[in-house]
PDB file of C-alpha atoms in Angstrom:
ATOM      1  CA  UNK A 942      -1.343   0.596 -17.571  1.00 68.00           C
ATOM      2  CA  UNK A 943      -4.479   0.553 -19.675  1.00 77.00           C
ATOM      3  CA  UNK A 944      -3.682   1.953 -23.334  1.00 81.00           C
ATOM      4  CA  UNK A 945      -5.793   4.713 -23.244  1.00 83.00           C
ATOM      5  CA  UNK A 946      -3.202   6.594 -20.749  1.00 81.00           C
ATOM      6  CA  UNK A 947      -0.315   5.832 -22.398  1.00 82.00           C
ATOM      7  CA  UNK A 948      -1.612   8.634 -25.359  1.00 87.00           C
ATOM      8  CA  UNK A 949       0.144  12.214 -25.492  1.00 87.00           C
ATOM      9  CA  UNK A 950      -2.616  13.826 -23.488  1.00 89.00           C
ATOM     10  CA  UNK A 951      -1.741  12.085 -20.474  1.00 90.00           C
ATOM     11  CA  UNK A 952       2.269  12.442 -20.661  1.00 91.00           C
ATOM     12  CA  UNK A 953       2.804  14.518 -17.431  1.00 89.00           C
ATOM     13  CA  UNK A 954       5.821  16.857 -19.430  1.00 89.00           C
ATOM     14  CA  UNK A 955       5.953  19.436 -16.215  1.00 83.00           C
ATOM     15  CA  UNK A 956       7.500  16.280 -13.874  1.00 81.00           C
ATOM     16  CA  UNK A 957       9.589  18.618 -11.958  1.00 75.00           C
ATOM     17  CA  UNK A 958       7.287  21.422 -11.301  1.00 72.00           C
ATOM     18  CA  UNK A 959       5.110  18.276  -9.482  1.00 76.00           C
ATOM     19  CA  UNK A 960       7.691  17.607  -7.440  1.00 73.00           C
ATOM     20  CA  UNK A 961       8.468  13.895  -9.256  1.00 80.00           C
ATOM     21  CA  UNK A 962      11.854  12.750  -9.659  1.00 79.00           C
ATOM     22  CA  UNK A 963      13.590  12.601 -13.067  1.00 83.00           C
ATOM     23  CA  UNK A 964      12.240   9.585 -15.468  1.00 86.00           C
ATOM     24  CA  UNK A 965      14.618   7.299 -15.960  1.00 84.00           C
ATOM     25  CA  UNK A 966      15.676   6.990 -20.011  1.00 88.00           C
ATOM     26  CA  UNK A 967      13.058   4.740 -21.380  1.00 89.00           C
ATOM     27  CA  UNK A 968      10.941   6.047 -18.583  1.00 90.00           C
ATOM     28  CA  UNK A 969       7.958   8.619 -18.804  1.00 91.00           C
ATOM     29  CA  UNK A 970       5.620  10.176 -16.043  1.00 90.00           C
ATOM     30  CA  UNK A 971       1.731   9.694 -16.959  1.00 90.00           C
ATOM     31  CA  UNK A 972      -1.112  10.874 -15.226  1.00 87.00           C
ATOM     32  CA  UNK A 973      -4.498   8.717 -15.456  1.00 83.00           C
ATOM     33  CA  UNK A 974      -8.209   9.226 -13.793  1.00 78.00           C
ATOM     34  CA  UNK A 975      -8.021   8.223 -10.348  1.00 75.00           C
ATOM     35  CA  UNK A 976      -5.917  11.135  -9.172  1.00 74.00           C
ATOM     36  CA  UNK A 977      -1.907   9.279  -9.527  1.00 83.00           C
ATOM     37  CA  UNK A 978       0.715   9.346 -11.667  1.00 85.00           C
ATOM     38  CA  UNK A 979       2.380   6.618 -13.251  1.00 86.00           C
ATOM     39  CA  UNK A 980       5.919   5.890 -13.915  1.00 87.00           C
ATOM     40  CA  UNK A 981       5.619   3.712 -17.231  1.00 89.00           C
ATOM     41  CA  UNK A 982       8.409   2.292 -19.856  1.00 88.00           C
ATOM     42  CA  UNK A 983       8.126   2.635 -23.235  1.00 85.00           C
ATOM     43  CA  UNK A 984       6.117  -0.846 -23.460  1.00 84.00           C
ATOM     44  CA  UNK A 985       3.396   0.897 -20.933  1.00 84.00           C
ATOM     45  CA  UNK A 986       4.550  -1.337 -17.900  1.00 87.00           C
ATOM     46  CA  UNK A 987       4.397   0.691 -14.456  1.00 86.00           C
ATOM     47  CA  UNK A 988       7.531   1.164 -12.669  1.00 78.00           C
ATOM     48  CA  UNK A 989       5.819   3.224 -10.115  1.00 80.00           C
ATOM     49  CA  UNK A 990       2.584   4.991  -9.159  1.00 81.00           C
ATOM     50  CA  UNK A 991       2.797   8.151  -6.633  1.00 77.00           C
ATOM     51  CA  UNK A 992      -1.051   9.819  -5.359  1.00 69.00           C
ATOM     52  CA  UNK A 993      -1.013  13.025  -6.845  1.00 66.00           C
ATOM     53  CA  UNK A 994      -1.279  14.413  -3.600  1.00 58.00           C
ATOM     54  CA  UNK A 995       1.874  12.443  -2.157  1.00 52.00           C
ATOM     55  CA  UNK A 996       4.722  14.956  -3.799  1.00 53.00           C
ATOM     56  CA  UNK A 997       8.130  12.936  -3.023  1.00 54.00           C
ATOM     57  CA  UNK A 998      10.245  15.705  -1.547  1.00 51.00           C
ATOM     58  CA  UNK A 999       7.299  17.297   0.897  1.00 58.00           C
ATOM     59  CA  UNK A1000       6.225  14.120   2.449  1.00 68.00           C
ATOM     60  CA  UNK A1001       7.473  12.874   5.975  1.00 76.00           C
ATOM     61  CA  UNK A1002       9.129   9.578   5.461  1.00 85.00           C
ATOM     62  CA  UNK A1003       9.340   7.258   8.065  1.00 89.00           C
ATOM     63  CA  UNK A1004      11.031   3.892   9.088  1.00 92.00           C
ATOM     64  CA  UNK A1005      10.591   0.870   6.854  1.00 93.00           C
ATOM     65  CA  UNK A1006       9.381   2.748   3.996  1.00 91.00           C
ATOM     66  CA  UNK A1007      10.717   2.096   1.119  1.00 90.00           C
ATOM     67  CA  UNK A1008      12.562   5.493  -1.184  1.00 88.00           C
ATOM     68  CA  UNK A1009      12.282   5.016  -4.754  1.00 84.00           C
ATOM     69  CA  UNK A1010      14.896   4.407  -6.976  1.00 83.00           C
ATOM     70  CA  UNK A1011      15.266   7.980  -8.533  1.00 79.00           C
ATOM     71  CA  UNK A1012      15.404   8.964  -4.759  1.00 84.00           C
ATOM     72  CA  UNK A1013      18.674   7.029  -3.753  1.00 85.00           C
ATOM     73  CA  UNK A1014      21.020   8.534  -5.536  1.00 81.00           C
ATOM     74  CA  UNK A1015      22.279  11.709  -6.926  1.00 81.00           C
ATOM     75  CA  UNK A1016      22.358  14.638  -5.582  1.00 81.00           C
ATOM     76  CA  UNK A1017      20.682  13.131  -2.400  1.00 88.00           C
ATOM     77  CA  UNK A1018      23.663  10.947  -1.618  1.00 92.00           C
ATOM     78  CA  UNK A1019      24.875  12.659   1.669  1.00 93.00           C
ATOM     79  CA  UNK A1020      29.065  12.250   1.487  1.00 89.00           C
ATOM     80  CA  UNK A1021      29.928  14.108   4.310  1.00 88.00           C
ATOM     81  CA  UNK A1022      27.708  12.580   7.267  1.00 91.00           C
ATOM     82  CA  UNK A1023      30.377  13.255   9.798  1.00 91.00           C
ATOM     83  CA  UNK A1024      30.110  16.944   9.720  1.00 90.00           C
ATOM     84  CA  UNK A1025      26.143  16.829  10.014  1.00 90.00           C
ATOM     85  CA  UNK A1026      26.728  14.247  13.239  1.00 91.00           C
ATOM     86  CA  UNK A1027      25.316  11.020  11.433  1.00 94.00           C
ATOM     87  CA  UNK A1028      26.180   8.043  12.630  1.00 94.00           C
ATOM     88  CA  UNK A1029      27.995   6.015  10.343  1.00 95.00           C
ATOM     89  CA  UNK A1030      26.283   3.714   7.776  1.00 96.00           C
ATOM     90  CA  UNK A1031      27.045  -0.301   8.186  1.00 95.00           C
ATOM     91  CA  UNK A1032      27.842  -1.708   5.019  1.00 96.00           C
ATOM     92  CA  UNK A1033      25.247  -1.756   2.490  1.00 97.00           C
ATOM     93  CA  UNK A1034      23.598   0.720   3.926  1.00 97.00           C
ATOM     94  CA  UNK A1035      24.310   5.305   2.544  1.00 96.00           C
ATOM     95  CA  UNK A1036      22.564   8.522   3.800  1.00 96.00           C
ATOM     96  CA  UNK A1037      20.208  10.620   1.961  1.00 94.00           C
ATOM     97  CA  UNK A1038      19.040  13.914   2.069  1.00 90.00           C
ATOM     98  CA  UNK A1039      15.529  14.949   1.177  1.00 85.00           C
ATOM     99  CA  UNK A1040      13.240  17.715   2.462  1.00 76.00           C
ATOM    100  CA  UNK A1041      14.942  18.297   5.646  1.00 79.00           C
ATOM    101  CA  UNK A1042      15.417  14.518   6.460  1.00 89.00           C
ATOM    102  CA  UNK A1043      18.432  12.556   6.496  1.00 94.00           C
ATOM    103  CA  UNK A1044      17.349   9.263   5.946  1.00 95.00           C
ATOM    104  CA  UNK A1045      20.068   5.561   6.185  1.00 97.00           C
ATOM    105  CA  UNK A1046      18.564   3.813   3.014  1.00 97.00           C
ATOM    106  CA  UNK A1047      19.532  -0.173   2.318  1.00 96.00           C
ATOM    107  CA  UNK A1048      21.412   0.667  -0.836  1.00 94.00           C
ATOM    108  CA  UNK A1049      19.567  -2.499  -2.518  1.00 93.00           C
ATOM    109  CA  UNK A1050      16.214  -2.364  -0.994  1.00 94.00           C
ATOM    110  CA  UNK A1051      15.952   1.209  -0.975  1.00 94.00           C
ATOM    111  CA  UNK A1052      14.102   0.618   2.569  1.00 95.00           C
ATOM    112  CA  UNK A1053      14.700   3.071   5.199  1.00 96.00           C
ATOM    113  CA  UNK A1054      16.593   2.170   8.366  1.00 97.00           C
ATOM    114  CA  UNK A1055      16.720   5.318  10.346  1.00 96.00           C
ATOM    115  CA  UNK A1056      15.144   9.148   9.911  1.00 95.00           C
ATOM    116  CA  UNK A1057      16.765  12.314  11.538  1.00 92.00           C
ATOM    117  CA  UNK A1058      15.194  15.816  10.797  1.00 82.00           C
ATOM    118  CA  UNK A1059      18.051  18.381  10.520  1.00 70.00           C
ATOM    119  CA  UNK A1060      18.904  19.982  13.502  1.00 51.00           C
ATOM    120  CA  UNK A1061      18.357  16.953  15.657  1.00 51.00           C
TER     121      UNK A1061
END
């Protein structure tokens, strides 16, 4: 990340109201010029970079994507997949919840295996 975005100005402090996961400690959200933002460490190397326009929890996700890593676990972490008829994850691999998606996520990879929309 050039230095010039890594200056106070362009420290995104409203993360959540964007719809961007949680920084990880020694992580901050930046925004630069061409329209993303940046997930940076302290030492200014990216992490991640999301469009502006690509908010994580609206977007339709789809097969072989892969979820970022603030994305896999949490709150999102679906424990009780029997009840929402899920079939059960092979080893390795956990449910998610996000936006009306239940997605089987490679626990590793983060890469998605399977995508159900709730009701379905």
């Amino acid at each position: 990340m050039p230095d010039v975005y890594q200056e106070s100005q362009y420290t995104v402090v409203d993360w959540q109201r964007r719809n961007l996961p949680a920084p990880a400690r020694g992580h901050r959200w930046v925004r630069n010029d061409s329209h993303q933002y940046g997930l940076i460490t302290e030492n200014g190397t990216v992490f991640e970079v999301v469009p502006q326009s690509d908010h994580q929890y609206m977007r339709r996700w789809t097969h072989g994507e892969r979820l970022p890593l603030a994305l896999r676990d949490g709150d999102y972490i679906v424990t009780g997949w029997q009840a929402r008829q899920l079939a059960p994850p092979k080893r390795g691999y956990r449910w998610v919840h996000i936006n009306n998606q239940y997605l089987l996520i490679n626990r590793v990879s983060g890469r998605i295996a399977k995508v159900t929309s709730d009701g379905q």
